[in-house]
Tab-separated table of N, CA and C in Angstrom:
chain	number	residue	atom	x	y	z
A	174	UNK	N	146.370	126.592	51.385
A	174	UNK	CA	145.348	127.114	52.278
A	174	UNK	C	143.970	127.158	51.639
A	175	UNK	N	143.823	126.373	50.337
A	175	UNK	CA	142.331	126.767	49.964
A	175	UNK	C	140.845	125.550	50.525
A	176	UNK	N	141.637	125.205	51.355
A	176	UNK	CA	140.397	124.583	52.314
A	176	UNK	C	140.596	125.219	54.263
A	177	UNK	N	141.237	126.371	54.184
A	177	UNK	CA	141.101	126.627	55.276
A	177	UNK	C	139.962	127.741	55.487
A	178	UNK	N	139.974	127.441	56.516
A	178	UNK	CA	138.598	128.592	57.395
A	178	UNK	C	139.491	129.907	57.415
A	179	UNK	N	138.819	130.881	56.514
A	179	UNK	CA	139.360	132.473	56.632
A	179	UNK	C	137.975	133.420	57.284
A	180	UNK	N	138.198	133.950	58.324
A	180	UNK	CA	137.042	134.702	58.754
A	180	UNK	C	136.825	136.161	58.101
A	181	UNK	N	135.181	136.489	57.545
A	181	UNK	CA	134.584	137.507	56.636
A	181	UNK	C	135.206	138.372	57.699
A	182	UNK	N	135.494	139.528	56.857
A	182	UNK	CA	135.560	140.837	57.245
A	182	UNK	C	134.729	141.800	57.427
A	183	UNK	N	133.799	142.929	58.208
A	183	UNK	CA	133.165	143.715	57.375
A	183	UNK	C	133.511	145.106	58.801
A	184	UNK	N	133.488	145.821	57.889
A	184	UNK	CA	133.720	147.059	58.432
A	184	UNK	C	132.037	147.981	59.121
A	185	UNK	N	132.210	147.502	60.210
A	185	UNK	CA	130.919	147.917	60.813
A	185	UNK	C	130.246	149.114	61.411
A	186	UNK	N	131.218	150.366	60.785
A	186	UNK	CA	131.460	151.698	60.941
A	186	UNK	C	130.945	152.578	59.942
A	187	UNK	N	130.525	151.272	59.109
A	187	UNK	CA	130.404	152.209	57.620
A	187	UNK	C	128.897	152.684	57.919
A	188	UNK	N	128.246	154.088	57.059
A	188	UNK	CA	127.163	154.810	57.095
A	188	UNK	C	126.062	153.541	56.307
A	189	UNK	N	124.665	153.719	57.000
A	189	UNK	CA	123.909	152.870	56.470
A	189	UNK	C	123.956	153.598	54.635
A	190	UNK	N	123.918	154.614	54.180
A	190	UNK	CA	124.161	155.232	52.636
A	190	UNK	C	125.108	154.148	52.249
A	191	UNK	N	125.924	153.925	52.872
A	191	UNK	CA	127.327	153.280	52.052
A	191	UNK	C	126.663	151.654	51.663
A	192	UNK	N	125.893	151.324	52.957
A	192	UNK	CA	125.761	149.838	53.100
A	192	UNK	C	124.897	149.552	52.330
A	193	UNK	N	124.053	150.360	52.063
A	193	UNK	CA	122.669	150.559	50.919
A	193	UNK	C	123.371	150.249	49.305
A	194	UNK	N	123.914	151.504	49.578
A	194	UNK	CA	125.098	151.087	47.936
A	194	UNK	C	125.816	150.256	47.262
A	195	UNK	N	126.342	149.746	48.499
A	195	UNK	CA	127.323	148.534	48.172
A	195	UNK	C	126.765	147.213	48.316
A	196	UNK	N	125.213	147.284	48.701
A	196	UNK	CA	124.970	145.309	48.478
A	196	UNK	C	123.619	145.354	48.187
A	197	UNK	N	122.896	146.736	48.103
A	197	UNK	CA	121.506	146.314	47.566
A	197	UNK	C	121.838	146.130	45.955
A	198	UNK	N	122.372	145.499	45.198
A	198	UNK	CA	122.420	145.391	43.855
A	198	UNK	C	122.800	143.875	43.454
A	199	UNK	N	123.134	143.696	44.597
A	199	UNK	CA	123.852	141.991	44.503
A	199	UNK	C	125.234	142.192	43.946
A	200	UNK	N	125.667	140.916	43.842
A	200	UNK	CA	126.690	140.751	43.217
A	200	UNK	C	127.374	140.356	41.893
A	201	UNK	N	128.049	140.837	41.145
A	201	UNK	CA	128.140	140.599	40.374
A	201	UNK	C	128.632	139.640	39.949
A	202	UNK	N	128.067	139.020	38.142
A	202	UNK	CA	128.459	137.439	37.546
A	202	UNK	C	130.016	137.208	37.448
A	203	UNK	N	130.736	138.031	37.773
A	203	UNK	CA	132.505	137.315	38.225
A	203	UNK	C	132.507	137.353	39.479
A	204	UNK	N	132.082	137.999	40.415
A	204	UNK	CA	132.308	137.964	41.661
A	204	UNK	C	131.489	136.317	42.278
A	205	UNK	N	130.202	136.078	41.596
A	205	UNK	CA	129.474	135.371	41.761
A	205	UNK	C	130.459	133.924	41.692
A	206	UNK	N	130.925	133.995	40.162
A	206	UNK	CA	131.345	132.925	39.408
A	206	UNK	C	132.905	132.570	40.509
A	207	UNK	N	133.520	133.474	40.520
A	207	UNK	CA	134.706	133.333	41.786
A	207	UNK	C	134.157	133.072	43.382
A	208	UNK	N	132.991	133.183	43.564
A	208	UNK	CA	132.787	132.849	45.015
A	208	UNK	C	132.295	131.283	45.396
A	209	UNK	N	131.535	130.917	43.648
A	209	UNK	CA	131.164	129.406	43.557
A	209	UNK	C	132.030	128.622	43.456
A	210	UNK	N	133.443	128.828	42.892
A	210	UNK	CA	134.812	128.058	42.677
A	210	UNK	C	135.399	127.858	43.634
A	211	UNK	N	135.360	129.381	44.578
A	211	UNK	CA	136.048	128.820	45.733
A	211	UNK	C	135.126	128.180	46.863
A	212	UNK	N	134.031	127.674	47.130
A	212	UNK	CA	133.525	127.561	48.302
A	212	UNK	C	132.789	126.423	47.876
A	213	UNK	N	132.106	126.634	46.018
A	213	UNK	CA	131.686	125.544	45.775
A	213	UNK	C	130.248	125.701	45.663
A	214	UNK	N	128.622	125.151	45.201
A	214	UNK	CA	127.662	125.220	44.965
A	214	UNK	C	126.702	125.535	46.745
A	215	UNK	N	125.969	125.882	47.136
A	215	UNK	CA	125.229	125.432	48.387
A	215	UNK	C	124.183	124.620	47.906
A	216	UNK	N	124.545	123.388	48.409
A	216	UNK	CA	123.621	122.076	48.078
A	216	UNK	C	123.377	122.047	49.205
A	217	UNK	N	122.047	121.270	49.595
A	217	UNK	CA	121.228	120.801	50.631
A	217	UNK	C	120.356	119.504	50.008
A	218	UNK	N	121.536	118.056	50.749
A	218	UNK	CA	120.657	117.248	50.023
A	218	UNK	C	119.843	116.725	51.362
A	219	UNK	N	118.545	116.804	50.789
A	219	UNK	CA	117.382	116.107	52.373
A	219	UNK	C	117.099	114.709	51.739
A	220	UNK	N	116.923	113.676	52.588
A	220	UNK	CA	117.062	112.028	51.995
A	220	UNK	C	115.681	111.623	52.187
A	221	UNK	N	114.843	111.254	51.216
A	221	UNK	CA	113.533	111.111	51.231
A	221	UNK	C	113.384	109.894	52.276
A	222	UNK	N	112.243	110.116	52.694
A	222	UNK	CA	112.068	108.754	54.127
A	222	UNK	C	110.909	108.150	53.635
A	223	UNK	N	110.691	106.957	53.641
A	223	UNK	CA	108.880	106.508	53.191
A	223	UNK	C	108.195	106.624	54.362
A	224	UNK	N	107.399	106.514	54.330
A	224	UNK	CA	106.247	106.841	55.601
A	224	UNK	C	106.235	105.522	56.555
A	225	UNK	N	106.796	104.751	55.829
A	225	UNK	CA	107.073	103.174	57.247
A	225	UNK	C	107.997	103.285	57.584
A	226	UNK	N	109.512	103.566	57.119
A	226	UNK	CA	110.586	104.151	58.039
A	226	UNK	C	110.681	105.491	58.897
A	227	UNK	N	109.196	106.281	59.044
A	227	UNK	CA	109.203	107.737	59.497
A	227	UNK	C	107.892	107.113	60.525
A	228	UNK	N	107.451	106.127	60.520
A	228	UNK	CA	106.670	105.553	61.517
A	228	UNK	C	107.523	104.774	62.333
A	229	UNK	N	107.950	103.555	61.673
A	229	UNK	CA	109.377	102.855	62.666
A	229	UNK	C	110.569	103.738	63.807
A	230	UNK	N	110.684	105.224	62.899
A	230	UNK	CA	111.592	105.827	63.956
A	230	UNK	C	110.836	106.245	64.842
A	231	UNK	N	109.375	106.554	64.681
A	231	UNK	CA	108.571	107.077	65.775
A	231	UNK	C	108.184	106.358	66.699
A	232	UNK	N	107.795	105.228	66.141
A	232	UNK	CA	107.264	103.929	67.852
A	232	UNK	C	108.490	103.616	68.187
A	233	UNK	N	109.588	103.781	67.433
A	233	UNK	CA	110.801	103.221	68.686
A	233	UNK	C	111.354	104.483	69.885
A	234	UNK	N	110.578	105.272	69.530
A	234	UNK	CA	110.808	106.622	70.835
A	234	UNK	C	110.659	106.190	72.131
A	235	UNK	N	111.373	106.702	73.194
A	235	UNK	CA	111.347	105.762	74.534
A	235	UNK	C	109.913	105.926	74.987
A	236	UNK	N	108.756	107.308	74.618
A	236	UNK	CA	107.768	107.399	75.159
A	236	UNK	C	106.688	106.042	74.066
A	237	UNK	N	106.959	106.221	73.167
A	237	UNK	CA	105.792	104.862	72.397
A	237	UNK	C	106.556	103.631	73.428
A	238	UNK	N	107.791	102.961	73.152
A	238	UNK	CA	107.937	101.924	73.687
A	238	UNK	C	107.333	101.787	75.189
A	239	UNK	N	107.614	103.009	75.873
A	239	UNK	CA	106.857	102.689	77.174
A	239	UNK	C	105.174	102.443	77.043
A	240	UNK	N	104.543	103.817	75.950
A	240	UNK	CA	102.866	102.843	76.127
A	240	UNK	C	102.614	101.136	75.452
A	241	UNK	N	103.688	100.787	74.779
A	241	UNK	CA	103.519	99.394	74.770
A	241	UNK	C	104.044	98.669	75.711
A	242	UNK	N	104.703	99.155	76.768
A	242	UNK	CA	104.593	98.105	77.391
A	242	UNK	C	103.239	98.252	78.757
A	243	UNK	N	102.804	99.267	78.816
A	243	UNK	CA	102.023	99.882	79.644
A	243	UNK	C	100.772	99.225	79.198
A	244	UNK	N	100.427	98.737	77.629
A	244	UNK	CA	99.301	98.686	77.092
A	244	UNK	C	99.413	96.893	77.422
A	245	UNK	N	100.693	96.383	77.359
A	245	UNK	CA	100.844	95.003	77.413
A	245	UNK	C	100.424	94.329	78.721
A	246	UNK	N	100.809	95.515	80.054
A	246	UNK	CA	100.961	95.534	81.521
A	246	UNK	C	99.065	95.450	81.608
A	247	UNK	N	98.703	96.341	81.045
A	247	UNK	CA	96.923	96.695	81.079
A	247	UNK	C	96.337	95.502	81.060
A	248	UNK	N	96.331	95.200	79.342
A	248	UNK	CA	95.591	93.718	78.702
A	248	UNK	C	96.069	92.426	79.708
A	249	UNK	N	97.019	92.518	80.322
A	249	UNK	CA	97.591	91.046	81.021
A	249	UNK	C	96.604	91.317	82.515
A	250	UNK	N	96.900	92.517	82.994
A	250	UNK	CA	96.159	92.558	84.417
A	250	UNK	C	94.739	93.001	84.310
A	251	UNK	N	93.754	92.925	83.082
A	251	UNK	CA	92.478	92.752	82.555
A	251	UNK	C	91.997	93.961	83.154
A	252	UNK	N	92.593	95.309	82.401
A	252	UNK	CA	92.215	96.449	82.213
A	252	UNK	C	92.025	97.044	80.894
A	253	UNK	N	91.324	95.760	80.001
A	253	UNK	CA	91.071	96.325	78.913
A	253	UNK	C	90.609	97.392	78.096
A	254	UNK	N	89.836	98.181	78.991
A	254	UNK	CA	89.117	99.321	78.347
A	254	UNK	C	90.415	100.517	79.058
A	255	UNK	N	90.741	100.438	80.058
A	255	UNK	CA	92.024	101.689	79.992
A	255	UNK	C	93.652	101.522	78.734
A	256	UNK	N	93.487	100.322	78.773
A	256	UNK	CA	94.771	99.382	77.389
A	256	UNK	C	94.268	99.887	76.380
A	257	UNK	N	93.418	99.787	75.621
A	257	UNK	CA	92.501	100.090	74.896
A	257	UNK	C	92.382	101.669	74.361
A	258	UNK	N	91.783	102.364	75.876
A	258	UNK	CA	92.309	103.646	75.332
A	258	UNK	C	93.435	104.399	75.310
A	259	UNK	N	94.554	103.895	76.141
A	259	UNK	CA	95.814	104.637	75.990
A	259	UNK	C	96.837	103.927	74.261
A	260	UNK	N	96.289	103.019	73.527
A	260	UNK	CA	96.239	102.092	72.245
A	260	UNK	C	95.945	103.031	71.441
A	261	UNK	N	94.704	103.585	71.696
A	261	UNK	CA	93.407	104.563	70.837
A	261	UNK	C	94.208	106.285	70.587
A	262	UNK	N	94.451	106.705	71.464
A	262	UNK	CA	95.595	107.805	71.928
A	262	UNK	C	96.858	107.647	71.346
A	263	UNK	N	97.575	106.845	71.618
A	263	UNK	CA	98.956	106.529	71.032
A	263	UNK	C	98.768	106.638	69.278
A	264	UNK	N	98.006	105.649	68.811
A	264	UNK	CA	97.695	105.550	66.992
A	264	UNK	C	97.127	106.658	66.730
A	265	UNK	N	96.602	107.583	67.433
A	265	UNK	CA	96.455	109.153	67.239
A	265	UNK	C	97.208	109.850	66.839
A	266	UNK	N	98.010	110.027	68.346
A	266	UNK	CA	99.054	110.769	68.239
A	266	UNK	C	100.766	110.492	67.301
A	267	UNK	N	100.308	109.211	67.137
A	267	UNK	CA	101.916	108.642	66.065
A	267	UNK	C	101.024	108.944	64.752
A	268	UNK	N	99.799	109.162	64.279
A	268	UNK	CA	99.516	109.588	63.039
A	268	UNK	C	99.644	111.200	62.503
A	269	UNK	N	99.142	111.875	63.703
A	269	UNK	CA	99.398	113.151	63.949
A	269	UNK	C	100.667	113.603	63.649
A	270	UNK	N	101.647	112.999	64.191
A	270	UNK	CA	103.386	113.076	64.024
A	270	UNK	C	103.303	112.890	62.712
A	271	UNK	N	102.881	111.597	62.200
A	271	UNK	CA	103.565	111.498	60.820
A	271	UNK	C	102.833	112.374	59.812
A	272	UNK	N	101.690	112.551	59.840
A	272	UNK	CA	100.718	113.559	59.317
A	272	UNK	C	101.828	115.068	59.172
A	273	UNK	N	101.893	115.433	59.985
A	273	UNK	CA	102.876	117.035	60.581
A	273	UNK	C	103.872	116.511	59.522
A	274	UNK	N	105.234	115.451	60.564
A	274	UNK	CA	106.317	115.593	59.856
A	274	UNK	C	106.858	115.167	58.038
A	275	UNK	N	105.172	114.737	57.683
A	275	UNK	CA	105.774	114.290	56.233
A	275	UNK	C	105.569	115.670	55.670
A	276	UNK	N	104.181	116.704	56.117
A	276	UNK	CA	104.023	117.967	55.610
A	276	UNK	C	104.936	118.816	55.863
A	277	UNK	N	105.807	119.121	57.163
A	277	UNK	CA	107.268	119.856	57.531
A	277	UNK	C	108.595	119.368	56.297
A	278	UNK	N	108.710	118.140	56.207
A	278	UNK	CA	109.203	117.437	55.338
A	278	UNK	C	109.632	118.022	53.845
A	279	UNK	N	107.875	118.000	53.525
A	279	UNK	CA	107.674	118.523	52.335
A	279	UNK	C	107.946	120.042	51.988
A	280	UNK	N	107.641	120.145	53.167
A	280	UNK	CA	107.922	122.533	52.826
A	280	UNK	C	109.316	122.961	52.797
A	281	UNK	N	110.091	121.971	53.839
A	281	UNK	CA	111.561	121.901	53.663
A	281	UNK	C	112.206	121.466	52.583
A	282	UNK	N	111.658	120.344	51.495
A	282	UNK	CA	112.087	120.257	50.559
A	282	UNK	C	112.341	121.548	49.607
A	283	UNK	N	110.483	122.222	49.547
A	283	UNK	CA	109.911	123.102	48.597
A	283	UNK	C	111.144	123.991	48.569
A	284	UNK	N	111.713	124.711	50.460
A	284	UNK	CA	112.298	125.876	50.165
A	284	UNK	C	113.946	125.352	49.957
A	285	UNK	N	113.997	124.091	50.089
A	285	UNK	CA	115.760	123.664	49.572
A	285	UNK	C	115.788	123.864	47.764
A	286	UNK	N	114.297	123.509	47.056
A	286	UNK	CA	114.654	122.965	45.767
A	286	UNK	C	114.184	124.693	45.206
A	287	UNK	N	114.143	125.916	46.139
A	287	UNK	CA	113.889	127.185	45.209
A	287	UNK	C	114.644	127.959	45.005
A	288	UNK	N	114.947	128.155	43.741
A	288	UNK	CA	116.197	129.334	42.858
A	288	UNK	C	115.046	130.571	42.826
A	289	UNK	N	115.745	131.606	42.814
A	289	UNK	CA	115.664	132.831	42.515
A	289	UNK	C	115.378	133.283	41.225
């Protein structure tokens, strides 16, 4: 049974005094050392993306693919200056994304790679 799912216990009756006592101190280095053996380290591995595969997943979104074809539909039926600006808008807003999600990216790393 040491890969089965056992559900925590906690006795939810107990006086906040008791609950104060018993876990504001942490836990202790055998209790610690026995809880890492059995369950194992908490790793969080995040897979670095380069900024052209974090652009590629973004124009293939059904809303980019539609302003290219919208922008293709424009330039062919010689509405260049509305093609043009919904072009101008789009490379905005897919920089904006990648701008955000490489910085979200990064803060998520920061708080995966911080020990105590």
């Amino acid at each position: 049974y040491e890969n089965a799912f056992a559900p925590i216990e906690f006795d939810c009756y107990k006086t906040y005094e008791t609950l104060l006592n018993s876990y504001s101190s942490g836990i202790q280095d055998e209790d610690y050392n026995d809880l890492v053996e059995q369950y194992g380290k908490c790793n969080i591995v995040l897979p670095e993306k380069s900024i052209f595969t974090l652009l590629i997943e973004s124009i293939l979104s059904p809303f980019y693919i539609f302003q290219i074809f919208s922008c293709a539909l424009w330039y062919s039926s010689e509405y260049e200056i509305y093609a043009t600006c919904i072009l101008i808008t789009s490379i905005i807003s897919v920089t904006s994304e990648l701008v955000d999600l490489k910085r979200n990216l990064n803060n998520l790393k920061k708080m995966i790679d911080y020990e105590c």
